[in-house]
Amino acid sequence: MASTLFFNLIHPSSSVSSKTHFSIPISKDLPLDFSPCNHSRSGKINSRKRKCTQQVRATVVESPVIQEDSSDADASRAAPSKKLRVLVAGGGIGGLVFALAAKKKGFEVVVFEKDLSAIRGEGQYRGPIQIQSNALAALEAIDMEVAEEVMRTGCITGQRINGLVDGVSGTWYIKFDTFTPAAERGLPVTRVISRMSLQQILAQAVGEDVILNDSNVVDFEDDGTKVIVTLENGQRFEGDLLIGADGIWSKVRTRLFGPKDATYSGYTCYTGIADFVPADIETVGYRVFLGHKQYFVSSDVGAGKMQWYAFHKEPPGGVDGPNGKKERLLKIFEGWCDNVIDLILATDEEVILRRDIYDRTPAFMWGKGRVTLLGDSIHAMQPNMGQGGCMAIEDSFQLSLELEKAWKNSVGSGTQTDVIDALRSYENARRLRVAAIHGLARMAAIMASTYKAYLGVGLGPLSFLTKFRIPHPGRVGGRFFIDIAMPLMLNWVLGGNSSKLEGRPPSCRLSDKANDQLRRWFEDDDALERAMNGEWLLLPLGNKTSQPQPICLSRDESTSCIIGSELNDDLPGIPVTIPLPQVSKVHAQISYKDGAFFMTDLQSEHGTWISNNAGHRYRATPNFPARIHPSDTIEFGSDKSAMYRVKVMRSPTKIPEAERSGLLQAT
């Protein structure tokens, strides 16, 4: 039968109506249960016991011959079966989400995946993934229970401040409001979730009988009435259509359109996950640190961990020496702000991974006949917009919707389901939006890596101009343009597809509520800094400082810190003794008020000097409080023998040990 799924072995089954089970483990080495976390889900997921090792069974069914009388035959012709058999090459996020969507619509699905374990989980090169509002809404429209579990498991970042900062100074350039576009449209707020957890949720929802692991699609035949796929091991399967969701190096795409090289972005990417909690974790979700021919991205991923990506412009194919990745990164980002350096230092060498970044220019043709593509197989994009996986989820919803429409039309007309027309309708519906977001991702990479804070950056012999700190015209003009364009772009990217999500009622969750101060934080950098919830310390710099331990600053407004060369218990406050020649007996006072710290020089002989990350150094006016900020350098005296860096940390009890091991940037 043309629509019958069959399994062609060397010794084929002799029974037409037999049901044969082939037991295939999810992985040769790893179980499906990737995470030790216990996820709860009502319905089918809760009804199955979680096992340490689970297996996927590929159920191969030959449709039984059914005797029909004439009236039954007429009824069958008037109401064609909905049970189209859909073959899916690739069990990544796109393939599994589409399989779930198609299954929910009533279609029979088989997913072929060459390795469901590490590569498409947190294996080589793969870390947590950002699922933005548009993709979460599409997932809700596909399966509300699955969407709820994904949102419970993920870490919410969309209700905090996100945006671009200067890589050297750490100051904000542009802040992104990803909360308002979601809230105004009744969409979920952006989350970050472990790929392993996401894949586990999707695989369980799709079902063990749908996924055939250790199955690599290498070829297919489309005769106009059916599609037959051939696996690497020689097995053959038949279905009504084939969906290529096998990634950027898609074999289905190559078979459709011939071999074509992916496009190298010009950047290699280092990535890692650190056990590190920044002091501003409650207020900041993710940041992109801008630089010239390099940039750095950090994001909260929950559970006390931060994920980061470091991009550097260079030819592809580079290889680091043994234990050389961390050392190279510290050299590349030398002089950048503490937010960047601390994350690199807090990451173990063995968990730092490197890969070259490629994408594929979206083609006008996505498929032919009964075969089409979705996700990275047709529009692999750079990670700068965080929309690669999101577009695959949107693709999946749209494709399942078009197939259902085709089936409903066939019921009304009494004809066979027009699979080919459904696939072309899906491609037409997705082509423009995907191409636009793909272009935005490329533009974001260009903007992030061509950023220049001052005149002279990247000018070789004219680089001396940077010491004059003249703002680069491109930085000023770019900020003006982004201030206008960014809200419009975010509204369209995050909410532009919501009107097409049939069957999903617009609704927000109480758990997605943002802090009452969010709007103020967007408008006021000072308010954002004051909201940091960490301990403020002065970390000694260099080897000349005689004070070997960090100086902990008190948040008690009635208690100040008194710096001097001699211990004087008669003075109010906490005494800190620095016995050096240029430190006066009573040199300076550090006080706290309204969430900020202030340094007051007490008419010291050699003065108190403050420098920021941008390179500006000035002498504090005697008896006049000067605001100090994280990453500032304070010098007591002018000979740089008593120098301290201002550091704000979440876990002060670990400071001495961290300092001794070189965990923090303090030199």
Tab-separated table of C-alpha atoms in Angstrom, residues 286-561:
chain	number	residue	atom	x	y	z
A	286	TYR	CA	21.737	38.396	29.892
A	287	ARG	CA	24.289	40.837	28.534
A	288	VAL	CA	26.198	41.206	25.290
A	289	PHE	CA	29.601	42.817	25.865
A	290	LEU	CA	30.635	44.718	22.761
A	291	GLY	CA	34.128	45.053	21.349
A	292	HIS	CA	36.130	45.432	18.153
A	293	LYS	CA	36.287	42.116	16.236
A	294	GLN	CA	35.212	40.282	19.356
A	295	TYR	CA	32.257	40.154	21.734
A	296	PHE	CA	31.114	38.225	24.768
A	297	VAL	CA	27.664	37.036	25.857
A	298	SER	CA	26.623	35.958	29.354
A	299	SER	CA	23.286	34.607	30.549
A	300	ASP	CA	21.785	33.276	33.732
A	301	VAL	CA	20.752	29.647	33.202
A	302	GLY	CA	19.525	28.955	36.735
A	303	ALA	CA	20.743	26.617	39.480
A	304	GLY	CA	23.606	28.950	40.358
A	305	LYS	CA	25.185	28.749	36.906
A	306	MET	CA	26.057	31.239	34.185
A	307	GLN	CA	26.518	30.372	30.526
A	308	TRP	CA	28.805	32.439	28.343
A	309	TYR	CA	29.901	32.682	24.707
A	310	ALA	CA	33.095	34.394	23.557
A	311	PHE	CA	33.293	35.324	19.854
A	312	HIS	CA	36.544	36.234	18.125
A	313	LYS	CA	37.094	37.129	14.474
A	314	GLU	CA	39.564	34.715	12.865
A	315	PRO	CA	39.809	32.125	10.062
A	316	PRO	CA	38.029	28.798	10.586
A	317	GLY	CA	39.760	25.622	11.647
A	318	GLY	CA	41.834	26.963	14.528
A	319	VAL	CA	42.934	24.550	17.242
A	320	ASP	CA	44.099	25.326	20.769
A	321	GLY	CA	46.944	23.521	22.491
A	322	PRO	CA	46.414	21.308	25.532
A	323	ASN	CA	44.776	23.340	28.301
A	324	GLY	CA	45.178	26.412	26.137
A	325	LYS	CA	41.617	27.680	25.685
A	326	LYS	CA	41.296	29.530	28.969
A	327	GLU	CA	44.736	31.106	28.636
A	328	ARG	CA	43.927	32.303	25.119
A	329	LEU	CA	40.587	33.763	26.193
A	330	LEU	CA	42.203	35.725	29.010
A	331	LYS	CA	44.650	37.144	26.498
A	332	ILE	CA	41.953	37.996	23.935
A	333	PHE	CA	39.787	39.744	26.542
A	334	GLU	CA	42.605	41.299	28.536
A	335	GLY	CA	41.521	44.653	29.947
A	336	TRP	CA	37.801	43.929	29.682
A	337	CYS	CA	35.441	44.474	32.590
A	338	ASP	CA	35.167	42.152	35.577
A	339	ASN	CA	31.852	40.701	34.385
A	340	VAL	CA	33.718	39.064	31.492
A	341	ILE	CA	37.007	38.126	33.137
A	342	ASP	CA	35.417	36.693	36.271
A	343	LEU	CA	33.258	34.310	34.234
A	344	ILE	CA	36.250	33.033	32.265
A	345	LEU	CA	38.281	32.569	35.431
A	346	ALA	CA	35.400	30.774	37.157
A	347	THR	CA	35.122	28.202	34.345
A	348	ASP	CA	37.126	24.998	34.405
A	349	GLU	CA	39.385	24.476	31.393
A	350	GLU	CA	37.879	21.094	30.540
A	351	VAL	CA	34.348	22.476	30.118
A	352	ILE	CA	35.364	25.256	27.722
A	353	LEU	CA	34.411	24.263	24.192
A	354	ARG	CA	35.238	25.800	20.834
A	355	ARG	CA	33.487	25.747	17.475
A	356	ASP	CA	33.437	27.825	14.326
A	357	ILE	CA	30.128	29.560	13.624
A	358	TYR	CA	28.370	28.803	10.339
A	359	ASP	CA	24.947	29.599	8.986
A	360	ARG	CA	23.004	28.997	5.778
A	361	THR	CA	21.397	31.686	3.698
A	362	PRO	CA	17.669	30.869	3.509
A	363	ALA	CA	16.797	29.520	0.076
A	364	PHE	CA	13.680	30.419	-1.881
A	365	MET	CA	12.926	26.727	-2.346
A	366	TRP	CA	12.501	24.783	0.882
A	367	GLY	CA	11.367	21.518	-0.608
A	368	LYS	CA	10.196	19.497	-3.596
A	369	GLY	CA	7.259	17.177	-4.006
A	370	ARG	CA	6.482	15.357	-0.790
A	371	VAL	CA	9.658	16.499	0.956
A	372	THR	CA	10.344	19.740	2.833
A	373	LEU	CA	12.767	21.111	5.400
A	374	LEU	CA	12.481	22.904	8.722
A	375	GLY	CA	14.804	24.500	11.262
A	376	ASP	CA	18.565	24.538	10.745
A	377	SER	CA	18.353	22.247	7.727
A	378	ILE	CA	16.976	25.158	5.679
A	379	HIS	CA	17.725	28.338	7.647
A	380	ALA	CA	20.536	27.727	10.143
A	381	MET	CA	21.311	31.095	11.672
A	382	GLN	CA	23.925	32.667	13.880
A	383	PRO	CA	23.137	32.590	17.615
A	384	ASN	CA	23.131	36.349	18.125
A	385	MET	CA	19.342	36.717	18.191
A	386	GLY	CA	18.685	33.551	20.166
A	387	GLN	CA	16.094	32.617	17.546
A	388	GLY	CA	17.524	29.515	15.860
A	389	GLY	CA	15.597	26.992	17.939
A	390	CYS	CA	12.656	29.377	18.197
A	391	MET	CA	12.253	29.481	14.412
A	392	ALA	CA	12.296	25.676	14.302
A	393	ILE	CA	9.451	25.596	16.831
A	394	GLU	CA	7.460	28.129	14.799
A	395	ASP	CA	8.151	26.054	11.666
A	396	SER	CA	6.826	22.980	13.413
A	397	PHE	CA	3.555	24.605	14.398
A	398	GLN	CA	2.968	26.046	10.925
A	399	LEU	CA	3.753	22.794	9.140
A	400	SER	CA	1.412	20.744	11.315
A	401	LEU	CA	-1.280	23.372	10.819
A	402	GLU	CA	-0.989	23.259	7.026
A	403	LEU	CA	-1.154	19.461	7.024
A	404	GLU	CA	-4.302	19.559	9.150
A	405	LYS	CA	-5.871	22.127	6.819
A	406	ALA	CA	-5.117	19.894	3.849
A	407	TRP	CA	-6.747	16.943	5.573
A	408	LYS	CA	-9.848	18.978	6.429
A	409	ASN	CA	-10.089	20.115	2.810
A	410	SER	CA	-9.864	16.504	1.686
A	411	VAL	CA	-12.725	15.585	4.016
A	412	GLY	CA	-14.878	18.315	2.517
A	413	SER	CA	-14.053	17.418	-1.071
A	414	GLY	CA	-13.896	13.644	-0.650
A	415	THR	CA	-10.469	13.538	-2.275
A	416	GLN	CA	-7.047	12.416	-1.111
A	417	THR	CA	-5.099	14.763	1.147
A	418	ASP	CA	-3.032	17.134	-1.001
A	419	VAL	CA	0.291	16.735	0.791
A	420	ILE	CA	2.294	18.614	-1.821
A	421	ASP	CA	0.075	21.699	-1.656
A	422	ALA	CA	0.235	21.648	2.157
A	423	LEU	CA	4.028	21.601	2.125
A	424	ARG	CA	4.237	24.485	-0.329
A	425	SER	CA	1.735	26.485	1.770
A	426	TYR	CA	3.897	25.947	4.838
A	427	GLU	CA	6.990	27.139	2.991
A	428	ASN	CA	5.225	30.245	1.706
A	429	ALA	CA	3.923	31.089	5.177
A	430	ARG	CA	7.359	30.862	6.780
A	431	ARG	CA	9.783	32.125	4.128
A	432	LEU	CA	9.606	35.900	4.706
A	433	ARG	CA	9.634	35.925	8.513
A	434	VAL	CA	12.502	33.447	8.714
A	435	ALA	CA	14.578	35.358	6.150
A	436	ALA	CA	14.091	38.624	8.037
A	437	ILE	CA	15.129	37.168	11.395
A	438	HIS	CA	18.065	35.380	9.749
A	439	GLY	CA	19.204	38.749	8.404
A	440	LEU	CA	18.781	40.377	11.811
A	441	ALA	CA	21.009	37.695	13.341
A	442	ARG	CA	23.767	38.504	10.848
A	443	MET	CA	23.343	42.230	11.463
A	444	ALA	CA	23.571	41.685	15.211
A	445	ALA	CA	26.925	39.938	14.780
A	446	ILE	CA	28.250	42.796	12.671
A	447	MET	CA	27.080	45.394	15.173
A	448	ALA	CA	28.458	43.515	18.181
A	449	SER	CA	31.913	43.033	16.666
A	450	THR	CA	32.409	46.392	14.930
A	451	TYR	CA	31.539	48.417	18.011
A	452	LYS	CA	34.119	51.104	18.779
A	453	ALA	CA	33.828	53.099	21.965
A	454	TYR	CA	36.404	55.759	21.069
A	455	LEU	CA	38.177	57.254	18.089
A	456	GLY	CA	41.371	55.357	17.363
A	457	VAL	CA	40.083	51.866	18.158
A	458	GLY	CA	41.234	49.501	15.401
A	459	LEU	CA	43.199	52.232	13.589
A	460	GLY	CA	46.685	50.809	14.117
A	461	PRO	CA	49.151	53.744	14.090
A	462	LEU	CA	46.344	56.089	15.153
A	463	SER	CA	45.348	54.015	18.150
A	464	PHE	CA	46.966	56.644	20.414
A	465	LEU	CA	43.786	58.671	19.868
A	466	THR	CA	41.947	56.356	22.269
A	467	LYS	CA	43.672	57.987	25.247
A	468	PHE	CA	41.710	61.181	24.554
A	469	ARG	CA	38.443	59.247	25.101
A	470	ILE	CA	36.674	60.895	22.165
A	471	PRO	CA	33.385	58.999	21.603
A	472	HIS	CA	33.336	57.241	18.260
A	473	PRO	CA	30.689	58.725	15.909
A	474	GLY	CA	29.485	55.223	15.036
A	475	ARG	CA	28.805	54.508	18.677
A	476	VAL	CA	26.775	57.676	19.106
A	477	GLY	CA	24.838	57.257	15.854
A	478	GLY	CA	24.325	53.556	16.418
A	479	ARG	CA	22.817	54.141	19.823
A	480	PHE	CA	20.373	56.692	18.416
A	481	PHE	CA	19.283	54.238	15.708
A	482	ILE	CA	19.005	51.268	18.063
A	483	ASP	CA	16.959	53.256	20.580
A	484	ILE	CA	14.333	53.729	17.868
A	485	ALA	CA	14.576	50.426	16.025
A	486	MET	CA	15.043	47.946	18.884
A	487	PRO	CA	11.552	48.209	20.444
A	488	LEU	CA	9.972	47.808	17.000
A	489	MET	CA	12.179	44.843	16.187
A	490	LEU	CA	11.551	43.097	19.506
A	491	ASN	CA	7.811	43.615	19.191
A	492	TRP	CA	7.837	41.956	15.786
A	493	VAL	CA	10.239	39.132	16.613
A	494	LEU	CA	8.653	38.189	19.935
A	495	GLY	CA	5.041	38.921	19.116
A	496	GLY	CA	4.782	39.115	15.343
A	497	ASN	CA	3.679	35.508	14.939
A	498	SER	CA	1.190	35.365	17.828
A	499	SER	CA	-1.873	36.142	15.697
A	500	LYS	CA	-1.245	32.982	13.640
A	501	LEU	CA	-1.289	30.638	16.626
A	502	GLU	CA	-4.727	29.150	16.145
A	503	GLY	CA	-6.212	27.578	19.250
A	504	ARG	CA	-4.025	29.397	21.754
A	505	PRO	CA	-5.857	31.882	24.030
A	506	PRO	CA	-3.717	34.938	24.907
A	507	SER	CA	-2.898	34.760	28.597
A	508	CYS	CA	-0.078	35.771	30.938
A	509	ARG	CA	1.138	33.878	33.984
A	510	LEU	CA	1.439	35.258	37.468
A	511	SER	CA	4.827	33.540	37.669
A	512	ASP	CA	6.015	35.754	34.812
A	513	LYS	CA	5.396	38.953	36.761
A	514	ALA	CA	8.265	41.432	36.581
A	515	ASN	CA	9.725	43.447	39.434
A	516	ASP	CA	7.887	46.692	40.161
A	517	GLN	CA	11.172	48.534	39.599
A	518	LEU	CA	11.774	47.123	36.113
A	519	ARG	CA	10.715	50.294	34.295
A	520	ARG	CA	12.909	52.398	36.551
A	521	TRP	CA	15.873	50.097	35.928
A	522	PHE	CA	15.432	50.537	32.190
A	523	GLU	CA	15.602	54.299	32.516
A	524	ASP	CA	18.142	54.711	35.311
A	525	ASP	CA	21.528	52.956	35.342
A	526	ASP	CA	22.191	54.258	38.828
A	527	ALA	CA	19.009	52.660	40.187
A	528	LEU	CA	20.014	49.376	38.553
A	529	GLU	CA	23.424	49.455	40.242
A	530	ARG	CA	21.900	50.288	43.618
A	531	ALA	CA	19.623	47.234	43.304
A	532	MET	CA	22.595	44.814	43.271
A	533	ASN	CA	22.307	42.309	46.091
A	534	GLY	CA	25.864	41.438	46.984
A	535	GLU	CA	28.689	42.224	49.353
A	536	TRP	CA	30.969	45.135	48.466
A	537	LEU	CA	34.682	44.593	49.006
A	538	LEU	CA	38.012	46.202	48.264
A	539	LEU	CA	40.402	43.606	46.833
A	540	PRO	CA	44.134	44.414	47.077
A	541	LEU	CA	45.946	44.847	43.767
A	542	GLY	CA	49.547	43.873	43.072
A	543	ASN	CA	52.167	42.805	45.602
A	544	LYS	CA	52.952	46.108	47.280
A	545	THR	CA	49.754	46.428	49.320
A	546	SER	CA	50.440	45.379	52.896
A	547	GLN	CA	46.756	44.661	53.573
A	548	PRO	CA	46.590	41.013	52.379
A	549	GLN	CA	42.884	40.422	52.933
A	550	PRO	CA	39.886	41.992	51.208
A	551	ILE	CA	38.255	44.905	52.993
A	552	CYS	CA	34.554	44.231	53.551
A	553	LEU	CA	32.419	47.361	53.330
A	554	SER	CA	29.455	47.752	55.648
A	555	ARG	CA	25.937	48.479	54.349
A	556	ASP	CA	25.049	50.014	57.688
A	557	GLU	CA	24.493	53.722	57.037
A	558	SER	CA	25.438	54.542	60.631
A	559	THR	CA	28.808	52.774	60.394
A	560	SER	CA	31.590	53.892	58.087
A	561	CYS	CA	35.013	52.440	57.270
